[in-house]
Amino acid sequence: MEISGRNQIPGMVRRIEFGDVVSKVVIEYEGGEITAIITSDAVRELRLRPGDYVSALVKATDVMIVK
Amino acid sequence: MEISGRNQIPGMVRRIEFGDVVSKVVIEYEGGEITAIITSDAVRELRLRPGDYVSALVKATDVMIVK
Amino acid sequence: MEISGRNQIPGMVRRIEFGDVVSKVVIEYEGGEITAIITSDAVRELRLRPGDYVSALVKATDVMIVK
Amino acid sequence: MEISGRNQIPGMVRRIEFGDVVSKVVIEYEGGEITAIITSDAVRELRLRPGDYVSALVKATDVMIVK
Amino acid sequence: MEISGRNQIPGMVRRIEFGDVVSKVVIEYEGGEITAIITSDAVRELRLRPGDYVSALVKATDVMIVK
Amino acid sequence: MEISGRNQIPGMVRRIEFGDVVSKVVIEYEGGEITAIITSDAVRELRLRPGDYVSALVKATDVMIVK
């Protein structure tokens, strides 16, 4: 399965904060932490747990640059 | 200046591909490369050049997880 | 610090509605109100309060047009 | 027709820069300018012209805050 | 009223899960189900109910492709 | 491989319009057509061709509702 999204940042689930409709998942990657807000359904469906190896998927059009 | 966006991934501009309305900027971060699609105006206005130290800014609601 | 995002709409925080994972922040700008959904962490970290002068930051690729 | 998107910022089309696949539309609103990147098809289909009264539509989850 | 967003997928509201700040709305379209996360304000304001005929509106720049 | 994105709409590539930095891919799904704007790199890398069976991947937070 290939995805057109240009950015897949590998890392490990560090913390999960469950919410009523959306949840926060913090991923530790080589350079620091990335926070994702995804549906709580997705957390359950992917059976995400701290320690899981995952990738953070980000579309290139969703990346801004700060200089 | 503080930004609510949770993800600021530090890196260095590796390549810039200028387009008519939008341009592609490839940033090298510790773990690999991140691609951003931003307006060509922004590339000019921020005077982005290969070698510049920048951060890739991504809103947490724009991050999906792949497992 | 410069941001590639084309749209920074200056205004004042009018109301904040705290949520478990994400929160709603209503900003009054010259022409009306703008609603942002950001992480509750960001609200705390930026110590956002009603009356604060802020900007609503929106990437050009996230703007649709209605005619 | 009602749209769930929380932010509809009324203004007037100031400039249109046509691109091969996407185009830039600059909208003048009461407080300044908003830039949208939409498909060139959409510009043609909506017959957008400088001087048109439009609204910039932005989902609340796409709004960051800068303080 | 015309919207620049390229994708309006017609369907019927199947389920609504109310959240504190954002809510989940599941829409049944011809090929299956689409999930939207919108503000709880929008659910109230549009008086969304199961059985309502609606469209899921998605900007073309927010669509990735999986092959 | 599982993706947290809630919406994967199966269909077939109908047309591809190559652009300098981003390209337009039109996917025919059961109920009509979906347009995606992805990087031209992604089109090449996924070797997308008319007739390919793909899915349109859309994050739930990127779906608005029109009633």
Short mmCIF file of C-alpha atoms in Angstrom, two decimals:
data_model
loop_
_atom_site.label_atom_id
_atom_site.label_comp_id
_atom_site.label_asym_id
_atom_site.label_seq_id
_atom_site.Cartn_x
_atom_site.Cartn_y
_atom_site.Cartn_z
CA MET A 1 0.00 0.00 0.00
CA GLU A 2 1.48 3.35 -1.03
CA ILE A 3 0.23 6.75 0.15
CA SER A 4 0.61 9.99 -1.81
CA GLY A 5 1.25 11.95 1.41
CA ARG A 6 4.90 13.04 1.25
CA ASN A 7 5.70 12.98 4.96
CA GLN A 8 5.80 9.79 7.02
CA ILE A 9 7.82 10.43 10.16
CA PRO A 10 8.67 7.20 11.99
CA GLY A 11 8.48 7.13 15.75
CA MET A 12 7.04 5.45 18.85
CA VAL A 13 3.79 6.24 20.68
CA ARG A 14 4.76 7.98 23.90
CA ARG A 15 1.40 9.05 25.42
CA ILE A 16 -2.31 8.81 24.53
CA GLU A 17 -4.90 11.18 26.01
CA PHE A 18 -8.36 9.86 25.32
CA GLY A 19 -11.11 12.37 24.59
CA ASP A 20 -14.83 12.05 24.03
CA VAL A 21 -14.68 12.40 20.22
CA VAL A 22 -11.02 13.10 19.43
CA SER A 23 -7.89 11.99 21.23
CA LYS A 24 -4.31 13.25 21.47
CA VAL A 25 -1.47 10.90 20.56
CA VAL A 26 2.11 12.00 21.23
CA ILE A 27 4.75 10.29 19.09
CA GLU A 28 8.44 10.38 19.89
CA TYR A 29 10.54 10.64 16.74
CA GLU A 30 14.29 11.00 16.40
CA GLY A 31 14.25 14.79 16.76
CA GLY A 32 11.57 15.25 19.43
CA GLU A 33 7.80 14.80 19.79
CA ILE A 34 4.93 15.09 17.34
CA THR A 35 1.36 15.55 18.50
CA ALA A 36 -1.58 14.15 16.51
CA ILE A 37 -5.26 14.79 17.09
CA ILE A 38 -7.19 11.85 15.64
CA THR A 39 -10.63 10.40 16.32
CA SER A 40 -10.99 8.27 19.44
CA ASP A 41 -12.46 5.61 17.11
CA ALA A 42 -9.15 5.49 15.26
CA VAL A 43 -7.19 5.02 18.51
CA ARG A 44 -9.42 2.05 19.37
CA GLU A 45 -9.49 0.61 15.86
CA LEU A 46 -5.69 0.74 15.47
CA ARG A 47 -5.36 -0.51 19.07
CA LEU A 48 -2.75 2.17 19.67
CA ARG A 49 -0.69 1.69 22.82
CA PRO A 50 2.36 3.48 24.26
CA GLY A 51 5.39 1.69 22.82
CA ASP A 52 3.84 1.03 19.40
CA TYR A 53 6.03 1.80 16.39
CA VAL A 54 4.05 4.09 14.05
CA SER A 55 4.53 6.87 11.53
CA ALA A 56 3.09 10.38 11.64
CA LEU A 57 1.54 11.00 8.20
CA VAL A 58 1.36 14.64 7.08
CA LYS A 59 0.29 15.93 3.65
CA ALA A 60 2.85 18.37 2.15
CA THR A 61 0.13 20.99 1.67
CA ASP A 62 -0.39 20.99 5.46
CA VAL A 63 3.20 21.98 6.26
CA MET A 64 4.03 25.64 6.90
CA ILE A 65 7.59 26.95 7.32
CA VAL A 66 8.83 29.17 10.13
CA LYS A 67 12.11 31.04 9.68
CA MET B 1 5.81 35.14 19.29
CA GLU B 2 4.15 31.85 20.24
CA ILE B 3 2.15 29.64 17.90
CA SER B 4 -0.62 27.28 18.97
CA GLY B 5 0.46 24.69 16.38
CA ARG B 6 1.87 21.77 18.34
CA ASN B 7 4.49 20.58 15.90
CA GLN B 8 7.57 22.61 14.99
CA ILE B 9 10.18 20.29 13.52
CA PRO B 10 13.58 21.99 13.23
CA GLY B 11 15.69 21.35 10.14
CA MET B 12 17.58 22.85 7.20
CA VAL B 13 16.27 23.73 3.75
CA ARG B 14 17.68 21.13 1.37
CA ARG B 15 15.97 21.90 -1.95
CA ILE B 16 13.45 24.40 -3.32
CA GLU B 17 11.43 23.72 -6.47
CA PHE B 18 9.77 26.89 -7.66
CA GLY B 19 6.29 26.63 -9.17
CA ASP B 20 3.98 29.14 -10.80
CA VAL B 21 1.69 29.58 -7.75
CA VAL B 22 2.96 27.08 -5.18
CA SER B 23 6.47 25.78 -4.58
CA LYS B 24 7.97 22.69 -2.99
CA VAL B 25 10.46 23.08 -0.14
CA VAL B 26 12.30 20.03 1.14
CA ILE B 27 13.57 20.31 4.71
CA GLU B 28 16.14 17.94 6.16
CA TYR B 29 15.42 17.17 9.81
CA GLU B 30 17.21 14.80 12.17
CA GLY B 31 15.20 11.77 11.08
CA GLY B 32 14.91 12.39 7.31
CA GLU B 33 13.18 14.83 4.97
CA ILE B 34 9.93 16.78 5.23
CA THR B 35 8.25 18.22 2.15
CA ALA B 36 6.19 21.42 2.34
CA ILE B 37 4.01 22.91 -0.36
CA ILE B 38 3.75 26.66 0.29
CA THR B 39 2.97 29.64 -1.92
CA SER B 40 5.77 30.87 -4.16
CA ASP B 41 5.12 34.32 -2.61
CA ALA B 42 6.07 32.89 0.79
CA VAL B 43 9.32 31.46 -0.57
CA ARG B 44 10.24 34.89 -1.92
CA GLU B 45 9.02 36.82 1.13
CA LEU B 46 10.93 34.61 3.59
CA ARG B 47 13.93 34.67 1.18
CA LEU B 48 14.23 30.91 1.63
CA ARG B 49 17.53 29.46 0.41
CA PRO B 50 19.08 25.99 0.65
CA GLY B 51 21.06 25.95 3.89
CA ASP B 52 18.58 28.08 5.85
CA TYR B 53 17.69 26.84 9.33
CA VAL B 54 13.88 26.66 9.57
CA SER B 55 11.10 24.71 11.30
CA ALA B 56 8.30 22.75 9.66
CA LEU B 57 5.07 23.85 11.37
CA VAL B 58 2.22 21.32 11.41
CA LYS B 59 -1.11 21.61 13.24
CA ALA B 60 -1.88 18.52 15.39
CA THR B 61 -5.26 18.12 13.67
CA ASP B 62 -3.40 17.63 10.37
CA VAL B 63 -1.40 14.62 11.57
CA MET B 64 -2.65 11.11 10.77
CA ILE B 65 -1.09 7.93 12.21
CA VAL B 66 -0.03 4.89 10.23
CA LYS B 67 0.55 1.62 12.08
CA MET C 1 10.27 34.93 13.27
CA GLU C 2 8.48 34.73 9.90
CA ILE C 3 5.79 32.22 8.96
CA SER C 4 5.06 31.07 5.41
CA GLY C 5 1.31 30.97 6.15
CA ARG C 6 -0.22 33.80 4.10
CA ASN C 7 -3.07 34.73 6.39
CA GLN C 8 -2.56 36.31 9.81
CA ILE C 9 -5.77 38.03 10.85
CA PRO C 10 -5.25 40.28 13.88
CA GLY C 11 -7.90 40.35 16.58
CA MET C 12 -8.71 39.94 20.27
CA VAL C 13 -9.68 36.77 22.14
CA ARG C 14 -13.39 37.08 22.91
CA ARG C 15 -14.29 33.67 24.41
CA ILE C 16 -12.55 30.38 25.24
CA GLU C 17 -14.46 27.13 25.64
CA PHE C 18 -12.24 24.51 27.20
CA GLY C 19 -12.59 20.91 26.04
CA ASP C 20 -11.02 17.66 27.15
CA VAL C 21 -8.53 17.45 24.26
CA VAL C 22 -9.34 20.41 22.00
CA SER C 23 -10.75 23.81 22.87
CA LYS C 24 -12.65 26.50 21.01
CA VAL C 25 -11.22 30.02 20.90
CA VAL C 26 -13.33 32.82 19.42
CA ILE C 27 -11.36 35.80 18.13
CA GLU C 28 -12.98 39.14 17.35
CA TYR C 29 -11.39 40.76 14.30
CA GLU C 30 -12.35 43.97 12.53
CA GLY C 31 -14.98 42.34 10.37
CA GLY C 32 -16.54 39.87 12.83
CA GLU C 33 -15.54 36.69 14.67
CA ILE C 34 -13.20 33.84 13.79
CA THR C 35 -13.41 30.47 15.53
CA ALA C 36 -10.32 28.33 16.06
CA ILE C 37 -10.19 24.76 17.32
CA ILE C 38 -6.78 24.20 18.89
CA THR C 39 -5.46 21.76 21.46
CA SER C 40 -6.28 22.50 25.09
CA ASP C 41 -2.52 22.18 25.72
CA ALA C 42 -1.95 25.14 23.37
CA VAL C 43 -4.51 27.26 25.23
CA ARG C 44 -2.68 26.59 28.49
CA GLU C 45 0.83 26.96 27.05
CA LEU C 46 0.04 30.30 25.36
CA ARG C 47 -1.86 31.33 28.54
CA LEU C 48 -4.69 32.55 26.32
CA ARG C 49 -7.19 34.81 28.09
CA PRO C 50 -10.17 36.86 26.87
CA GLY C 51 -8.77 40.29 25.97
CA ASP C 52 -5.47 38.98 24.60
CA TYR C 53 -4.34 40.45 21.27
CA VAL C 54 -3.59 37.56 18.89
CA SER C 55 -3.64 36.66 15.20
CA ALA C 56 -5.60 33.88 13.54
CA LEU C 57 -3.10 32.03 11.32
CA VAL C 58 -4.54 30.24 8.28
CA LYS C 59 -2.63 28.54 5.46
CA ALA C 60 -3.74 29.72 1.98
CA THR C 61 -4.35 26.12 0.91
CA ASP C 62 -6.96 25.85 3.69
CA VAL C 63 -9.10 28.72 2.38
CA MET C 64 -12.13 27.94 0.18
CA ILE C 65 -14.18 30.61 -1.60
CA VAL C 66 -17.94 30.94 -1.51
CA LYS C 67 -19.67 33.08 -4.16
CA MET D 1 -27.63 26.15 1.98
CA GLU D 2 -25.80 26.11 5.31
CA ILE D 3 -22.16 25.12 5.81
CA SER D 4 -20.72 23.69 9.02
CA GLY D 5 -17.47 25.64 8.52
CA ARG D 6 -17.41 28.27 11.28
CA ASN D 7 -15.55 31.01 9.44
CA GLN D 8 -16.99 32.87 6.46
CA ILE D 9 -15.10 36.13 6.04
CA PRO D 10 -16.84 38.47 3.59
CA GLY D 11 -14.75 40.47 1.13
CA MET D 12 -14.07 41.37 -2.49
CA VAL D 13 -11.77 39.63 -4.97
CA ARG D 14 -8.77 41.88 -5.44
CA ARG D 15 -6.39 39.83 -7.62
CA ILE D 16 -6.34 36.41 -9.29
CA GLU D 17 -3.10 34.71 -10.32
CA PHE D 18 -3.83 31.77 -12.58
CA GLY D 19 -1.69 28.66 -12.25
CA ASP D 20 -1.52 25.42 -14.19
CA VAL D 21 -3.41 23.33 -11.58
CA VAL D 22 -4.02 25.70 -8.65
CA SER D 23 -4.52 29.45 -8.62
CA LYS D 24 -4.09 32.21 -6.06
CA VAL D 25 -7.05 34.44 -5.23
CA VAL D 26 -6.50 37.48 -3.02
CA ILE D 27 -9.59 38.71 -1.20
CA GLU D 28 -9.79 42.13 0.44
CA TYR D 29 -11.78 41.97 3.67
CA GLU D 30 -12.43 44.74 6.20
CA GLY D 31 -9.18 44.18 8.08
CA GLY D 32 -6.76 43.45 5.20
CA GLU D 33 -6.19 40.70 2.63
CA ILE D 34 -6.77 36.97 2.67
CA THR D 35 -5.03 34.65 0.22
CA ALA D 36 -6.69 31.45 -0.99
CA ILE D 37 -5.11 28.68 -3.05
CA ILE D 38 -7.90 26.89 -4.90
CA THR D 39 -8.00 24.79 -8.06
CA SER D 40 -7.90 26.67 -11.36
CA ASP D 41 -11.04 24.69 -12.28
CA ALA D 42 -12.85 26.33 -9.35
CA VAL D 43 -11.78 29.81 -10.49
CA ARG D 44 -13.23 29.10 -13.94
CA GLU D 45 -16.37 27.35 -12.66
CA LEU D 46 -17.22 30.14 -10.21
CA ARG D 47 -16.28 32.69 -12.95
CA LEU D 48 -14.29 34.60 -10.32
CA ARG D 49 -13.35 38.14 -11.36
CA PRO D 50 -11.70 41.03 -9.51
CA GLY D 51 -14.54 43.01 -7.94
CA ASP D 52 -16.67 39.97 -7.11
CA TYR D 53 -18.18 39.88 -3.62
CA VAL D 54 -17.26 36.52 -2.02
CA SER D 55 -16.55 34.95 1.35
CA ALA D 56 -13.37 33.19 2.46
CA LEU D 57 -14.50 29.89 4.03
CA VAL D 58 -12.17 28.40 6.66
CA LYS D 59 -12.83 25.37 8.88
CA ALA D 60 -12.22 26.12 12.59
CA THR D 61 -9.84 23.15 12.84
CA ASP D 62 -7.61 24.85 10.24
CA VAL D 63 -7.09 28.01 12.32
CA MET D 64 -3.95 28.35 14.45
CA ILE D 65 -3.36 31.18 16.93
CA VAL D 66 -0.26 33.33 17.16
CA LYS D 67 0.34 35.36 20.33
CA MET E 1 -24.24 29.96 -3.54
CA GLU E 2 -21.25 28.24 -5.12
CA ILE E 3 -18.27 26.83 -3.23
CA SER E 4 -14.77 26.46 -4.67
CA GLY E 5 -14.27 23.16 -2.82
CA ARG E 6 -14.19 20.46 -5.52
CA ASN E 7 -15.73 17.61 -3.55
CA GLN E 8 -19.33 17.59 -2.39
CA ILE E 9 -20.36 14.01 -1.69
CA PRO E 10 -24.14 13.68 -1.22
CA GLY E 11 -25.46 11.42 1.51
CA MET E 12 -27.65 11.07 4.58
CA VAL E 13 -26.74 11.65 8.23
CA ARG E 14 -26.53 8.22 9.84
CA ARG E 15 -25.23 8.93 13.38
CA ILE E 16 -24.17 11.95 15.43
CA GLU E 17 -21.89 11.64 18.44
CA PHE E 18 -21.92 14.86 20.43
CA GLY E 19 -18.70 16.00 22.06
CA ASP E 20 -17.84 18.87 24.38
CA VAL E 21 -16.25 21.06 21.65
CA VAL E 22 -16.29 18.93 18.50
CA SER E 23 -18.72 16.25 17.40
CA LYS E 24 -18.60 13.29 15.04
CA VAL E 25 -21.14 13.07 12.22
CA VAL E 26 -21.31 9.88 10.16
CA ILE E 27 -22.78 10.32 6.68
CA GLU E 28 -23.92 7.40 4.55
CA TYR E 29 -23.16 7.97 0.89
CA GLU E 30 -23.68 5.64 -2.05
CA GLY E 31 -20.39 3.84 -1.58
CA GLY E 32 -20.20 3.63 2.22
CA GLU E 33 -19.75 5.99 5.17
CA ILE E 34 -17.90 9.27 5.60
CA THR E 35 -16.96 10.61 9.02
CA ALA E 36 -16.78 14.34 9.69
CA ILE E 37 -15.45 16.03 12.80
CA ILE E 38 -17.10 19.45 13.06
CA THR E 39 -17.76 21.84 15.93
CA SER E 40 -20.66 20.99 18.22
CA ASP E 41 -21.88 24.54 17.54
CA ALA E 42 -22.21 23.67 13.86
CA VAL E 43 -24.24 20.55 14.65
CA ARG E 44 -26.67 22.67 16.69
CA GLU E 45 -26.72 25.59 14.26
CA LEU E 46 -27.46 23.35 11.23
CA ARG E 47 -29.93 21.38 13.40
CA LEU E 48 -28.36 18.18 12.07
CA ARG E 49 -30.44 15.07 12.71
CA PRO E 50 -30.10 11.43 11.57
CA GLY E 51 -31.99 11.17 8.28
CA ASP E 52 -31.01 14.64 7.05
CA TYR E 53 -29.84 14.85 3.43
CA VAL E 54 -26.46 16.63 3.39
CA SER E 55 -23.20 16.77 1.46
CA ALA E 56 -19.71 16.10 2.77
CA LEU E 57 -17.55 19.00 1.57
CA VAL E 58 -13.84 18.30 1.14
CA LYS E 59 -11.20 20.61 -0.39
CA ALA E 60 -9.15 18.91 -3.14
CA THR E 61 -5.92 19.84 -1.35
CA ASP E 62 -7.08 17.75 1.63
CA VAL E 63 -7.42 14.52 -0.37
CA MET E 64 -4.55 12.02 -0.34
CA ILE E 65 -4.42 8.93 -2.56
CA VAL E 66 -3.73 5.38 -1.42
CA LYS E 67 -2.73 2.78 -3.99
CA MET F 1 -0.71 -1.14 7.40
CA GLU F 2 -3.58 0.74 9.05
CA ILE F 3 -4.24 4.46 8.79
CA SER F 4 -6.03 6.55 11.41
CA GLY F 5 -7.75 8.62 8.69
CA ARG F 6 -11.44 7.70 8.86
CA ASN F 7 -12.33 8.11 5.22
CA GLN F 8 -10.98 5.87 2.48
CA ILE F 9 -13.26 6.14 -0.54
CA PRO F 10 -12.51 3.44 -3.11
CA GLY F 11 -12.56 4.34 -6.80
CA MET F 12 -10.67 4.36 -10.09
CA VAL F 13 -8.36 7.03 -11.47
CA ARG F 14 -10.24 8.75 -14.27
CA ARG F 15 -7.95 11.66 -15.29
CA ILE F 16 -4.57 13.08 -14.26
CA GLU F 17 -3.57 16.68 -14.98
CA PHE F 18 0.14 17.14 -14.42
CA GLY F 19 1.32 20.42 -12.94
CA ASP F 20 4.75 21.86 -12.25
CA VAL F 21 4.68 21.20 -8.48
CA VAL F 22 1.20 19.80 -7.77
CA SER F 23 -1.09 17.74 -9.97
CA LYS F 24 -4.82 17.09 -10.13
CA VAL F 25 -6.07 13.51 -9.95
CA VAL F 26 -9.75 12.82 -10.59
CA ILE F 27 -11.07 9.60 -9.05
CA GLU F 28 -14.37 8.05 -10.04
CA TYR F 29 -16.13 6.50 -7.05
CA GLU F 30 -19.55 4.89 -6.87
CA GLY F 31 -21.38 8.16 -6.32
CA GLY F 32 -19.45 10.49 -8.67
CA GLU F 33 -16.00 12.05 -8.88
CA ILE F 34 -13.49 13.12 -6.25
CA THR F 35 -10.68 15.53 -7.05
CA ALA F 36 -7.34 15.35 -5.26
CA ILE F 37 -4.49 17.83 -5.45
CA ILE F 38 -1.27 15.98 -4.62
CA THR F 39 2.38 16.62 -5.40
CA SER F 40 3.56 15.73 -8.91
CA ASP F 41 6.29 13.69 -7.18
CA ALA F 42 3.59 11.52 -5.61
CA VAL F 43 1.92 10.93 -8.98
CA ARG F 44 5.25 9.73 -10.39
CA GLU F 45 6.25 7.73 -7.30
CA LEU F 46 2.90 5.89 -7.12
CA ARG F 47 3.02 5.50 -10.95
CA LEU F 48 -0.61 6.61 -11.06
CA ARG F 49 -2.35 5.93 -14.36
CA PRO F 50 -5.97 6.25 -15.51
CA GLY F 51 -7.63 2.93 -14.72
CA ASP F 52 -5.75 2.35 -11.47
CA TYR F 53 -7.82 1.22 -8.50
CA VAL F 54 -7.10 3.58 -5.58
CA SER F 55 -8.73 5.09 -2.49
CA ALA F 56 -9.22 8.77 -1.70
CA LEU F 57 -7.97 9.25 1.87
CA VAL F 58 -9.52 12.13 3.83
CA LYS F 59 -9.04 12.95 7.52
CA ALA F 60 -12.37 13.38 9.38
CA THR F 61 -11.26 16.81 10.63
CA ASP F 62 -11.04 17.94 6.99
CA VAL F 63 -14.69 17.18 6.20
CA MET F 64 -17.26 19.99 6.38
CA ILE F 65 -21.02 19.44 6.06
CA VAL F 66 -23.36 21.34 3.77
CA LYS F 67 -27.10 21.19 4.43
#
